[in-house]
Amino acid sequence: KAKHTKNEAFHFYRPVDSKESFEKLMLANDLRQAIKNNEFTLYYQPQSSLKTNKITGVEALIRWNHPQKGMISPGVFIPIAEETGLIQEIDQWVLYQACLQHKHWLDKGFPPIKIAVNLSMTQFQKKNLFEIVSKTLSKTGVSPKYIELELTESVIMENPELTLSNIKKLNSIGIQLSLDDFGTHYSSLLYLKKLPLNRLKIDKSFVLDLLNDSDDRVIIQAMINLAHNLNMTVIAEGVENQQQLSFLQKNHCDEIQGFYLSKPIPQEKFSAQCF
Ligand code: C2E
Ligand code: MG
Ligand code: MG
Ligand code: MG
């Protein structure tokens, strides 16, 4: 059964579809203007504790409001941004905006909330990632403990030494690190043990069908045990109903994120609904 639904690391053969490449070229061109023209926005999706039922954090998810094409999902444009190198600017913009948002919520008197930001693989391959992140934190006045950076297993396998040194530096000042989409890429358990990761995010592909698929249930139980044995907390993505929640709760999963709690929503809506 195929679990490798996205971010495939290898394309052995792919027929060239000229219409598709033209579309990509157009989007790449528009992407260059998007930051300048303020076309990006962040949506926020709450994460909740299965012990206290309280909101413990939020994931920032980028949205692109294209002037002609309307909302374009990150699944479409992030890969293009990665191919063209524009991802650097985009990921830095996201981190900066997330920090501003954190500060803004604090200033309004809301309780401090941890914000998770997705960083693409190329960011973890940068020698100056630590400097970029710490500069953003000091510029916005955000405490490192409220920022979580999400990485995927493919980053670790690509350049383990540089990734390890980046993660260690970030972690040493209190920034949280989590492993996103766990189970969908190849990774070595040896690196999992070596890296100072704070939590594991079980990929939604295991959660969505868990009620019908006993393999998924067994894998999820193993992932939860693995995380806890390695001193990590564990959060399940893609929780859409009460039955999935109950299974995860019974099996000692720490937190959940998913449509059952809320879809990703704009910041005004988040402040109104989630605090
Ligand atoms: P991700 O980091 O794994 O984010 C979770 C995705 O699952 C989000 O899709 C979210 O909307 C979706 N989701 C959440 N709950 C549920 C649920 O209950 N059911 C289902 N079916 N889906 C759910 P989204 O926002 O379209 O983002 C897709 C991916 O794009 C993200 O996956 C992440 O890898 C990437 N991405 C998003 N924002 C950024 C960003 O700011 N920077 C970078 N580099 N990548 C980003
Ligand atoms: Mg994520
Ligand atoms: Mg991801
Ligand atoms: Mg994920």
Coordinates of C-alpha atoms and ligand atoms in Angstrom, one line a residue:
K1 CA 0.0 0.0 0.0
A2 CA 1.5 3.3 -1.0
K3 CA 2.1 5.8 1.8
H4 CA 4.4 8.0 -0.2
T5 CA 1.8 10.4 -1.4
K6 CA 3.8 13.6 -1.5
N7 CA 7.3 15.1 -1.6
E8 CA 8.5 12.1 -3.5
A9 CA 12.3 12.2 -3.4
F10 CA 12.9 10.4 -6.6
H11 CA 11.3 10.8 -10.0
F12 CA 12.9 8.1 -12.1
Y13 CA 10.9 9.0 -15.2
R14 CA 8.4 11.7 -15.8
P15 CA 6.9 12.4 -19.2
V16 CA 7.3 16.1 -20.1
D17 CA 3.9 17.6 -20.2
S18 CA 4.4 20.9 -22.0
K19 CA 1.1 22.4 -20.7
E20 CA 2.1 21.6 -17.2
S21 CA 5.6 23.1 -17.6
F22 CA 4.2 26.2 -19.1
E23 CA 1.8 26.6 -16.2
K24 CA 4.7 26.1 -13.8
L25 CA 6.8 28.7 -15.6
M26 CA 4.0 31.2 -15.4
L27 CA 3.5 30.5 -11.7
A28 CA 7.3 30.8 -11.0
N29 CA 7.2 34.2 -12.7
D30 CA 4.2 35.3 -10.6
L31 CA 5.9 34.0 -7.5
R32 CA 8.7 36.5 -7.9
Q33 CA 6.1 39.4 -7.6
A34 CA 4.0 37.8 -4.8
I35 CA 6.1 38.9 -1.8
K36 CA 6.5 42.4 -3.1
N37 CA 2.8 42.7 -3.9
N38 CA 1.7 41.3 -0.5
E39 CA -0.1 38.3 -2.0
F40 CA 0.9 35.8 0.7
T41 CA -0.9 35.4 4.0
L42 CA -0.7 33.0 6.9
Y43 CA -3.5 30.8 8.1
Y44 CA -3.3 29.2 11.5
Q45 CA -4.4 25.8 12.7
P46 CA -4.8 25.0 16.4
Q47 CA -3.1 22.0 18.1
S48 CA -4.7 20.7 21.3
S49 CA -3.6 18.5 24.2
L50 CA -5.4 15.2 24.6
K51 CA -4.8 15.4 28.4
T52 CA -6.1 18.9 29.1
N53 CA -8.2 19.5 25.9
K54 CA -6.5 23.0 25.8
I55 CA -5.0 24.6 22.8
T56 CA -1.2 24.3 23.2
G57 CA 0.0 25.7 19.9
V58 CA -0.7 26.6 16.3
E59 CA 0.8 25.8 13.0
A60 CA 1.3 28.6 10.5
L61 CA 0.4 27.6 6.9
I62 CA 1.0 29.8 4.0
R63 CA -1.7 30.8 1.4
W64 CA -1.2 32.6 -1.9
N65 CA -3.9 34.8 -3.0
H66 CA -3.1 35.1 -6.7
P67 CA -4.5 38.2 -8.4
Q68 CA -6.0 36.2 -11.3
K69 CA -6.1 32.6 -10.2
G70 CA -7.4 33.1 -6.6
M71 CA -6.2 31.0 -3.7
I72 CA -3.4 28.6 -4.6
S73 CA -2.4 25.9 -2.1
P74 CA 1.1 25.5 -0.8
G75 CA 1.1 22.0 -2.2
V76 CA 1.2 23.6 -5.7
F77 CA 3.5 26.5 -5.3
I78 CA 6.0 25.4 -2.6
P79 CA 7.6 22.8 -4.9
I80 CA 8.0 25.5 -7.6
A81 CA 9.5 27.9 -5.0
E82 CA 11.9 25.2 -4.1
E83 CA 12.9 24.5 -7.7
T84 CA 13.5 28.2 -8.4
G85 CA 15.2 29.1 -5.1
L86 CA 12.4 31.5 -4.2
I87 CA 11.7 29.4 -1.2
Q88 CA 14.4 31.1 0.8
E89 CA 12.7 34.4 0.7
I90 CA 9.3 32.9 1.3
D91 CA 10.3 30.8 4.3
Q92 CA 12.0 33.9 5.8
W93 CA 8.9 35.9 5.2
V94 CA 6.8 33.2 6.9
L95 CA 9.0 33.1 10.0
Y96 CA 9.0 36.8 10.3
Q97 CA 5.2 37.1 10.0
A98 CA 4.7 34.2 12.5
C99 CA 6.9 36.1 15.0
L100 CA 5.0 39.3 14.4
Q101 CA 1.7 37.5 14.9
H102 CA 2.9 35.9 18.2
K103 CA 3.9 39.4 19.4
H104 CA 0.7 40.9 18.3
W105 CA -1.4 38.3 20.2
L106 CA 0.7 38.8 23.3
D107 CA 0.3 42.6 23.1
K108 CA -3.5 42.1 22.9
G109 CA -3.4 40.2 26.1
F110 CA -3.9 36.7 24.8
P111 CA -2.0 33.9 26.6
P112 CA 1.3 33.1 25.0
I113 CA 0.9 30.4 22.3
K114 CA 3.6 28.4 20.5
I115 CA 3.8 28.9 16.7
A116 CA 5.1 26.2 14.5
V117 CA 6.6 27.2 11.1
N118 CA 7.5 24.8 8.3
L119 CA 10.9 25.2 6.9
S120 CA 11.8 23.6 3.6
M121 CA 14.7 21.3 3.2
T122 CA 17.0 24.0 1.6
Q123 CA 16.7 26.1 4.7
F124 CA 18.2 23.4 6.9
Q125 CA 21.0 23.1 4.4
K126 CA 22.1 26.7 5.0
K127 CA 25.2 27.4 7.0
N128 CA 23.7 30.6 8.4
L129 CA 20.2 29.3 9.3
F130 CA 20.9 29.9 13.0
E131 CA 21.8 33.5 12.4
I132 CA 18.8 34.1 10.2
V133 CA 16.4 32.7 12.8
S134 CA 18.0 34.4 15.8
K135 CA 18.0 37.7 14.0
T136 CA 14.3 37.4 13.3
L137 CA 13.6 36.6 16.9
S138 CA 15.5 39.5 18.3
K139 CA 14.1 41.9 15.6
T140 CA 10.5 40.9 16.6
G141 CA 11.2 40.4 20.3
V142 CA 9.9 36.9 20.4
S143 CA 11.2 34.4 23.0
P144 CA 12.7 31.3 21.3
K145 CA 10.6 28.9 23.4
Y146 CA 7.5 30.0 21.5
I147 CA 8.8 29.1 18.1
E148 CA 8.8 25.6 16.7
L149 CA 10.5 24.7 13.4
E150 CA 9.2 21.7 11.4
L151 CA 11.4 19.7 9.3
T152 CA 11.0 16.4 7.3
E153 CA 12.9 13.3 7.3
S154 CA 14.3 13.9 3.8
V155 CA 16.3 16.8 5.2
I156 CA 18.1 14.6 7.7
M157 CA 19.1 12.1 5.0
E158 CA 20.2 14.7 2.5
N159 CA 22.9 16.2 4.7
P160 CA 23.0 14.7 8.2
E161 CA 26.0 16.7 9.5
L162 CA 24.8 20.1 8.5
T163 CA 21.3 19.4 9.6
L164 CA 22.5 18.1 12.9
S165 CA 24.7 21.1 13.6
N166 CA 21.9 23.5 12.6
I167 CA 19.3 21.7 14.8
K168 CA 21.7 21.6 17.8
K169 CA 22.4 25.3 17.6
L170 CA 18.7 26.2 17.3
N171 CA 17.7 23.8 20.1
S172 CA 20.4 25.2 22.4
I173 CA 18.6 28.6 22.6
G174 CA 15.3 26.9 23.3
I175 CA 13.7 26.7 19.9
Q176 CA 11.5 23.7 19.5
L177 CA 12.0 21.3 16.7
S178 CA 9.6 18.8 15.3
L179 CA 9.7 16.1 12.6
D180 CA 6.8 16.6 10.2
D181 CA 5.0 14.0 8.1
F182 CA 6.7 11.2 10.0
G183 CA 6.5 7.9 8.3
T184 CA 6.3 9.2 4.7
H185 CA 10.0 9.5 3.9
Y186 CA 12.9 7.3 4.5
S187 CA 14.9 8.0 7.6
S188 CA 17.3 6.2 9.8
L189 CA 16.4 5.6 13.4
L190 CA 20.0 6.3 14.3
Y191 CA 19.5 10.0 13.2
L192 CA 16.3 10.1 15.1
K193 CA 18.2 9.2 18.2
K194 CA 21.0 11.7 17.5
L195 CA 18.9 14.7 16.8
P196 CA 17.6 16.9 19.6
L197 CA 14.0 16.8 18.3
N198 CA 11.2 17.8 20.7
R199 CA 8.4 16.1 18.9
L200 CA 7.2 13.8 16.2
K201 CA 4.2 14.6 13.9
I202 CA 2.5 11.5 12.7
D203 CA 1.6 12.0 9.1
K204 CA -2.1 12.4 8.3
S205 CA -2.0 9.5 5.8
F206 CA -1.9 7.1 8.8
V207 CA -4.6 8.9 10.7
L208 CA -7.2 9.4 8.0
D209 CA -8.0 5.8 7.5
L210 CA -7.1 4.4 10.9
L211 CA -10.7 3.3 11.7
N212 CA -10.7 0.9 8.7
D213 CA -7.1 -0.1 8.5
S214 CA -5.5 -2.2 11.3
D215 CA -2.1 -1.7 9.8
D216 CA -2.4 2.0 10.3
R217 CA -3.4 1.5 13.9
V218 CA -0.4 -0.8 14.6
I219 CA 1.9 1.7 12.9
I220 CA 0.5 4.6 14.9
Q221 CA 0.9 2.7 18.2
A222 CA 4.5 2.0 17.3
M223 CA 5.2 5.6 16.4
I224 CA 3.8 6.8 19.7
N225 CA 5.9 4.4 21.6
L226 CA 9.0 5.2 19.6
A227 CA 8.5 9.0 20.3
H228 CA 8.0 8.5 24.0
N229 CA 11.0 6.1 24.3
L230 CA 13.2 8.7 22.6
N231 CA 11.9 11.4 25.0
M232 CA 9.8 13.2 22.3
T233 CA 6.2 14.2 22.5
V234 CA 3.9 13.1 19.7
I235 CA 1.2 14.9 17.8
A236 CA -1.2 13.4 15.2
E237 CA -2.1 15.4 12.1
G238 CA -5.3 15.0 10.1
V239 CA -7.7 14.2 12.9
E240 CA -11.1 14.6 11.4
N241 CA -13.5 12.9 13.9
Q242 CA -14.1 11.9 17.4
Q243 CA -13.4 8.2 16.8
Q244 CA -9.9 9.0 15.6
L245 CA -9.4 11.2 18.6
S246 CA -10.5 8.5 21.0
F247 CA -8.1 6.0 19.5
L248 CA -5.2 8.4 19.8
Q249 CA -6.2 9.3 23.3
K250 CA -6.4 5.7 24.4
N251 CA -3.0 5.1 22.9
H252 CA -1.4 8.0 24.8
C253 CA -0.8 10.3 21.9
D254 CA 0.0 13.8 23.4
E255 CA -1.7 16.2 21.0
I256 CA -3.8 16.4 17.9
Q257 CA -4.2 18.7 15.0
G258 CA -6.9 18.5 12.3
F259 CA -10.2 19.5 10.8
Y260 CA -12.0 18.0 13.8
L261 CA -10.7 20.9 15.9
S262 CA -10.5 23.5 13.1
K263 CA -9.3 24.0 9.6
P264 CA -6.5 26.5 9.1
I265 CA -8.0 29.9 9.5
P266 CA -7.0 33.6 9.1
Q267 CA -5.6 35.3 12.2
E268 CA -8.7 37.4 13.0
K269 CA -10.8 34.3 13.0
F270 CA -8.2 32.5 15.1
S271 CA -8.2 35.1 17.8
A272 CA -12.0 35.1 17.9
Q273 CA -12.4 31.3 18.0
C274 CA -9.4 29.8 19.6
F275 CA -8.4 31.9 22.6
Ligands
C2E1 P1 2.1 20.1 6.5 O1 3.2 20.9 7.1 O2 2.1 18.6 6.9 O3 0.7 20.7 7.0 C1 -0.5 20.0 7.2 C2 -1.4 20.0 6.0 O4 -2.5 19.2 6.3 C3 -2.0 21.4 5.7 O5 -2.2 21.5 4.3 C4 -3.3 21.3 6.4 O6 -4.3 22.2 5.9 C5 -3.7 19.9 6.2 N1 -4.6 19.4 7.2 C6 -4.8 19.8 8.5 N2 -5.7 19.1 9.1 C7 -6.2 18.2 8.2 C8 -7.3 17.2 8.3 O7 -7.9 17.0 9.3 N3 -7.5 16.5 7.2 C9 -6.8 16.7 6.0 N4 -7.2 16.0 4.9 N5 -5.9 17.7 5.9 C10 -5.6 18.4 7.0 P2 -1.7 22.8 3.5 O8 -1.9 24.1 4.3 O9 -2.3 22.7 2.2 O10 -0.1 22.6 3.4 C11 0.4 21.6 2.7 C12 1.9 21.5 2.9 O11 2.6 22.6 2.3 C13 2.3 21.5 4.4 O12 2.1 20.2 4.9 C14 3.8 21.9 4.3 O13 4.6 20.9 3.9 C15 3.7 22.9 3.1 N6 3.7 24.3 3.6 C16 2.6 25.0 4.1 N7 3.0 26.2 4.5 C17 4.3 26.3 4.4 C18 5.3 27.3 4.6 O14 5.0 28.4 5.1 N8 6.6 27.0 4.2 C19 7.0 25.8 3.7 N9 8.2 25.6 3.4 N10 6.0 24.8 3.4 C20 4.8 25.1 3.8
MG2 MG 3.9 21.1 8.9
MG3 MG 5.4 19.3 5.6
MG4 MG 2.6 17.3 8.0

